[in-house]
Amino acid sequence: MTGPALPAGFFDRPAALVARELVGCDLRIHGVGGPIVETEAYDRTDPASHSFAGPTRRNASMFGPAGHAYVYRSYGLHWCLNLVCQPGSAVLIRALEPRHDLAAMAARRGLDDPRRLCAGPGRLCQALGVTDAEDGLLLDRPPFALSLGTPDGSVVADRRIGLTRAVETPWRFLVAGSRFVSRPVPRARAKGRADA
DNA sequence: CTGCCGATGCCCT
DNA sequence: GGGCATCGGCAGC
């Protein structure tokens, strides 16, 4: 059973807003997945975004209609899943809590530890079986299933991970204190101390 | 626990 | 040819 469907037009909004609201939503692919605990936003004006320099073959899905998947290969080894928002913008799904069909995830990952099954965009795609076969697919029908949910804790914003440009933009959203995120907010910033 | 490093494909200039 | 929206292993606190 799944929760309430996402409202129509949910993805046709600025990516940062969608990214925050996606935390807590349940994501499954072929029935495998769970509640999202970590996301990142990217948009057309963002130097760190694949869309920054305009449409190319790789990022074609990012410039298509909202509500589709954008999947790309990272570092030649891993797949990363994005949910497309307004043209040229998308939300990277970085981590979720493994809840549905853990056996499938463990088999694909070759691991057992629930904390490591889906903690990171590449790991998550491996666990859920996402490849470029999903690039461009609509999100409101199989193999995808997305439903509203409530985060298991407060949602906090922090800098994105692994970037070389626009490193300060606070467009990573995660459940504070979740054991399933790829990386917690560093103590120095978690306390609300001065930023740089 | 933290941090460095290499692997490895491919897009884009 | 340069540069990655990453990950796992291993070294060293």
PDB file of C-alpha atoms (C1' of nucleotides) in Angstrom, chain A residues 53 56-59 73-77 115, chain B residues 1-3 6-13:
ATOM      1  CA  ALA A  53      25.548  25.783 -19.964  1.00  0.00           C
ATOM      2  CA  THR A  56      23.163  19.060 -24.355  1.00  0.00           C
ATOM      3  CA  ARG A  57      22.574  15.428 -25.179  1.00  0.00           C
ATOM      4  CA  ARG A  58      23.243  14.250 -21.651  1.00  0.00           C
ATOM      5  CA  ASN A  59      20.936  16.708 -19.894  1.00  0.00           C
ATOM      6  CA  ARG A  73      26.349   8.435 -15.116  1.00  0.00           C
ATOM      7  CA  SER A  74      28.698   9.788 -12.489  1.00  0.00           C
ATOM      8  CA  TYR A  75      32.475   9.312 -12.612  1.00  0.00           C
ATOM      9  CA  GLY A  76      32.030   6.594 -15.201  1.00  0.00           C
ATOM     10  CA  LEU A  77      30.860   4.142 -12.556  1.00  0.00           C
ATOM     11  CA  ARG A 115      22.593   2.295   6.913  1.00  0.00           C
TER      12      ARG A 115
ATOM     13  C1'  DC B   1      36.062   8.018  13.346  1.00  0.00           C
ATOM     14  C1'  DT B   2      38.472  11.124   9.321  1.00  0.00           C
ATOM     15  C1'  DG B   3      40.870  11.703   5.029  1.00  0.00           C
ATOM     16  C1'  DG B   6      42.466   5.466  -7.686  1.00  0.00           C
ATOM     17  C1'  DA B   7      38.978   3.444 -10.668  1.00  0.00           C
ATOM     18  C1'  DT B   8      36.613   4.269 -14.895  1.00  0.00           C
ATOM     19  C1'  DG B   9      33.069   6.167 -18.762  1.00  0.00           C
ATOM     20  C1'  DC B  10      31.737   9.693 -21.144  1.00  0.00           C
ATOM     21  C1'  DC B  11      30.263  14.265 -22.045  1.00  0.00           C
ATOM     22  C1'  DC B  12      31.708  18.554 -23.780  1.00  0.00           C
ATOM     23  C1'  DT B  13      35.090  22.180 -25.654  1.00  0.00           C
TER      24       DT B  13
END
